[in-house]
C-alpha atoms as an extended CHARMM CRD file, in Angstrom:
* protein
*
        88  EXT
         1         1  UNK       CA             99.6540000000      108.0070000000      106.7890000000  PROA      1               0.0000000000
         2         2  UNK       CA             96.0640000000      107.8330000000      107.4840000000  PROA      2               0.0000000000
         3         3  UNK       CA             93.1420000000      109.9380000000      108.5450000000  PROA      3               0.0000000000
         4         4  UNK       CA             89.9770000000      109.8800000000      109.5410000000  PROA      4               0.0000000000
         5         5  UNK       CA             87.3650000000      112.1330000000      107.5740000000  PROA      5               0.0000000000
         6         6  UNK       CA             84.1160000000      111.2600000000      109.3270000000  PROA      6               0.0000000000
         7         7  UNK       CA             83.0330000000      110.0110000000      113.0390000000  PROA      7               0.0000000000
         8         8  UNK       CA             79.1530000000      109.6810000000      114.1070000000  PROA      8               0.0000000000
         9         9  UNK       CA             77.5550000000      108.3400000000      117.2340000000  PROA      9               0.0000000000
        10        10  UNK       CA             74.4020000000      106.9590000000      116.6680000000  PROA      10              0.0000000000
        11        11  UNK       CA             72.6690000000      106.1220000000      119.8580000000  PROA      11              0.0000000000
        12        12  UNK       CA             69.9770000000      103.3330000000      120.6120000000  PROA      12              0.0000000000
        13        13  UNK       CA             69.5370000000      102.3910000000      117.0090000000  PROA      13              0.0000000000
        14        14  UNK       CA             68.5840000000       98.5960000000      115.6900000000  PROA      14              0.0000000000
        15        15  UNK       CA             70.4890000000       98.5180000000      112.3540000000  PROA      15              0.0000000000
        16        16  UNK       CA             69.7140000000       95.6680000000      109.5880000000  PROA      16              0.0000000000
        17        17  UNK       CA             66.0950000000       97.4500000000      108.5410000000  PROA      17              0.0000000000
        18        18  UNK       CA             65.8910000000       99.3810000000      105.0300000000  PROA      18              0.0000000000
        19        19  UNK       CA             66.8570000000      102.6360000000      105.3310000000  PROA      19              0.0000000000
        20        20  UNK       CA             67.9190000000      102.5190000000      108.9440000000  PROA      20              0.0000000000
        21        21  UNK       CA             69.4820000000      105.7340000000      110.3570000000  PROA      21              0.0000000000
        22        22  UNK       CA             72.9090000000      104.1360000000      109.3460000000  PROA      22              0.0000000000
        23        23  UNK       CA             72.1240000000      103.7220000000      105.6060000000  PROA      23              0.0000000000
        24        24  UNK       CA             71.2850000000      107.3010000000      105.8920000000  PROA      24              0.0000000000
        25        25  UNK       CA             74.0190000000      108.6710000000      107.6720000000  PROA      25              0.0000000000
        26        26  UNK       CA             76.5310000000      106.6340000000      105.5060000000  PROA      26              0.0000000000
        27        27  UNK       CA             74.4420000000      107.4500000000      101.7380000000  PROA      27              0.0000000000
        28        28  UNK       CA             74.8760000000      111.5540000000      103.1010000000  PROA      28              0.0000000000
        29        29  UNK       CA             78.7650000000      111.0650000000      104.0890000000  PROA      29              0.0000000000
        30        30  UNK       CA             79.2250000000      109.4310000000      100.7950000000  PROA      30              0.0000000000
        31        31  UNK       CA             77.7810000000      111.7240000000       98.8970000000  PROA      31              0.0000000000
        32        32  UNK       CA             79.7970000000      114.5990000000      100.9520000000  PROA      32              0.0000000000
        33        33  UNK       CA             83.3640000000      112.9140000000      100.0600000000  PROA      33              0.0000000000
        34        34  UNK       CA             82.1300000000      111.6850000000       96.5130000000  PROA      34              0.0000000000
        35        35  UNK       CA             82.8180000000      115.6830000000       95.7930000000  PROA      35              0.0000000000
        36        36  UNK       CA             85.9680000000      114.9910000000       96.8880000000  PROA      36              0.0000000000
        37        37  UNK       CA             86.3030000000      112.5520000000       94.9730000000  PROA      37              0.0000000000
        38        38  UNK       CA             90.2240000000      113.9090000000       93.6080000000  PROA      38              0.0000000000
        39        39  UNK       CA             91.3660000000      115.1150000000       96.8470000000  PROA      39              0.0000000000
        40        40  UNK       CA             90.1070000000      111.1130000000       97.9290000000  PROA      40              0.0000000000
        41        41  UNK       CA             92.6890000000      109.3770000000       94.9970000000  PROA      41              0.0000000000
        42        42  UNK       CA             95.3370000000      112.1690000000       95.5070000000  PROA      42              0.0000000000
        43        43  UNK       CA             95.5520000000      111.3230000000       99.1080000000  PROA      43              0.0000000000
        44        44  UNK       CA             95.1460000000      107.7040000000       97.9820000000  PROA      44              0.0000000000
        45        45  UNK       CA             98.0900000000      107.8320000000       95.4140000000  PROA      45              0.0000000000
        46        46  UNK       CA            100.3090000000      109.3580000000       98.0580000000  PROA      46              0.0000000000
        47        47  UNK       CA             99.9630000000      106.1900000000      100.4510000000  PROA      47              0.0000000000
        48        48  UNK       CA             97.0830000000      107.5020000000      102.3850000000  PROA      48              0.0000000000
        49        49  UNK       CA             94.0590000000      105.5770000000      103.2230000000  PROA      49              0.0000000000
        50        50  UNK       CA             90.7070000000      106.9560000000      103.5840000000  PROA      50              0.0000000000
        51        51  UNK       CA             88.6050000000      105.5470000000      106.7330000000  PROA      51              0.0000000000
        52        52  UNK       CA             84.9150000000      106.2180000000      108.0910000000  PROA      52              0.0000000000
        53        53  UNK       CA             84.4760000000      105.6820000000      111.6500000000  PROA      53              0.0000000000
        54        54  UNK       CA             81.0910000000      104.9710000000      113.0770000000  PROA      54              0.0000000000
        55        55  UNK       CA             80.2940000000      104.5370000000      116.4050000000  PROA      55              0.0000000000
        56        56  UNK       CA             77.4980000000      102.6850000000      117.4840000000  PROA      56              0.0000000000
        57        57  UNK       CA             75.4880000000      101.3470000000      120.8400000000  PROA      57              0.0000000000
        58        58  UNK       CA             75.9010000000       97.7430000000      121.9940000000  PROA      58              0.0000000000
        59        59  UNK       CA             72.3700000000       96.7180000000      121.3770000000  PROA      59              0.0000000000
        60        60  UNK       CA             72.1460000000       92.9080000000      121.6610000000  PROA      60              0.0000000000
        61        61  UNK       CA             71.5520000000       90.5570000000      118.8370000000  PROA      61              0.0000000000
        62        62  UNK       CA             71.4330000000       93.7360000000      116.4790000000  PROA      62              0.0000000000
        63        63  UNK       CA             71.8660000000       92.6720000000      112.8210000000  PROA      63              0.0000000000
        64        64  UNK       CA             74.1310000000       95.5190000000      111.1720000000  PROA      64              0.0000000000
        65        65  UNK       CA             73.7790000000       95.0350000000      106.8020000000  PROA      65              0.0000000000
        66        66  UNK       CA             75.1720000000       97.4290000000      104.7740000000  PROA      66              0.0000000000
        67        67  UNK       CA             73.2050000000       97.8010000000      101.0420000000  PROA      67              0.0000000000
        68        68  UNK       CA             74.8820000000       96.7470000000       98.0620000000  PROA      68              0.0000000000
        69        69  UNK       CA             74.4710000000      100.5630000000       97.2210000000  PROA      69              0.0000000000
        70        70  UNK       CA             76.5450000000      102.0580000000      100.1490000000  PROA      70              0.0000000000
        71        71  UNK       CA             79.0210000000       99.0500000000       99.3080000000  PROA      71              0.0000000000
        72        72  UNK       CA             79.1120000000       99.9610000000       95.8860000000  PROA      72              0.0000000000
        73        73  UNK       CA             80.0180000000      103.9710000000       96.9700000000  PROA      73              0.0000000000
        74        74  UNK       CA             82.5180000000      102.4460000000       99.3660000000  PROA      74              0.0000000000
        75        75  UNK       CA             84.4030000000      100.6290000000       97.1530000000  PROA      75              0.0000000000
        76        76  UNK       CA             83.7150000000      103.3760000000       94.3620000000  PROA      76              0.0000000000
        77        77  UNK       CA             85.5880000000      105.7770000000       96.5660000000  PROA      77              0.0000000000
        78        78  UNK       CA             88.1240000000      103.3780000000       98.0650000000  PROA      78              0.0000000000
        79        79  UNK       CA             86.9410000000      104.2700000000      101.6150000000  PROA      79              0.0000000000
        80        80  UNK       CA             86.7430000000      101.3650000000      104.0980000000  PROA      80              0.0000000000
        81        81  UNK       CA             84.3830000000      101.0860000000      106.8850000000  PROA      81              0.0000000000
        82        82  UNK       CA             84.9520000000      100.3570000000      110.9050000000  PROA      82              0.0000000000
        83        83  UNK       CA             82.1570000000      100.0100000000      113.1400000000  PROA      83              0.0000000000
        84        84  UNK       CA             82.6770000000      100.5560000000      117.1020000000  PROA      84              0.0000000000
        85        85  UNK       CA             80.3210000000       99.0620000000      119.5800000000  PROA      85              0.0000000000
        86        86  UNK       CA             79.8330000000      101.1950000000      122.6440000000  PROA      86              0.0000000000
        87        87  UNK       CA             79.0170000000      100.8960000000      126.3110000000  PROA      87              0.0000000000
        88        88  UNK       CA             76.3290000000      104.0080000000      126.8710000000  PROA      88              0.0000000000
């Protein structure tokens, strides 16, 4: 069983820079589910997995990077990543 704790649409953004709107958006989701950090594993133990969903506009030749930081939190937390590109 799965489920999906978090969806965002972020609209007309270039990703890749330092501290793009993405590295903020993910850094305050991660820090909302970090304090859920045993509901997370308990849901994890029980054959769950834990997915953020982020939805983003097709902007061509974007570069998307993810920090080692939010990396680090992902992996911390067990939480994978999927990234959607849009039509507007």
């Amino acid at each position: 069983a799965g489920g999906m704790l978090g969806t965002a649409r972020l609209l007309g953004q270039t990703v890749g820079a330092a501290a793009s709107p993405l590295e903020v958006f993910l850094g305050q989701q991660l820090v909302q589910l970090g304090r859920n950090r045993e509901l997370l594993s308990r849901l994890q133990n029980e054959g769950g997995q834990i997915s953020l969903l982020v939805e983003l506009s097709r902007v061509e030749n974007a570069v998307l990077t993810l920090s080692t930081g939010v990396s680090r939190k992902l992996a911390d937390l067990n939480i994978e990543v999927e990234f959607q590109f849009v039509s507007e």
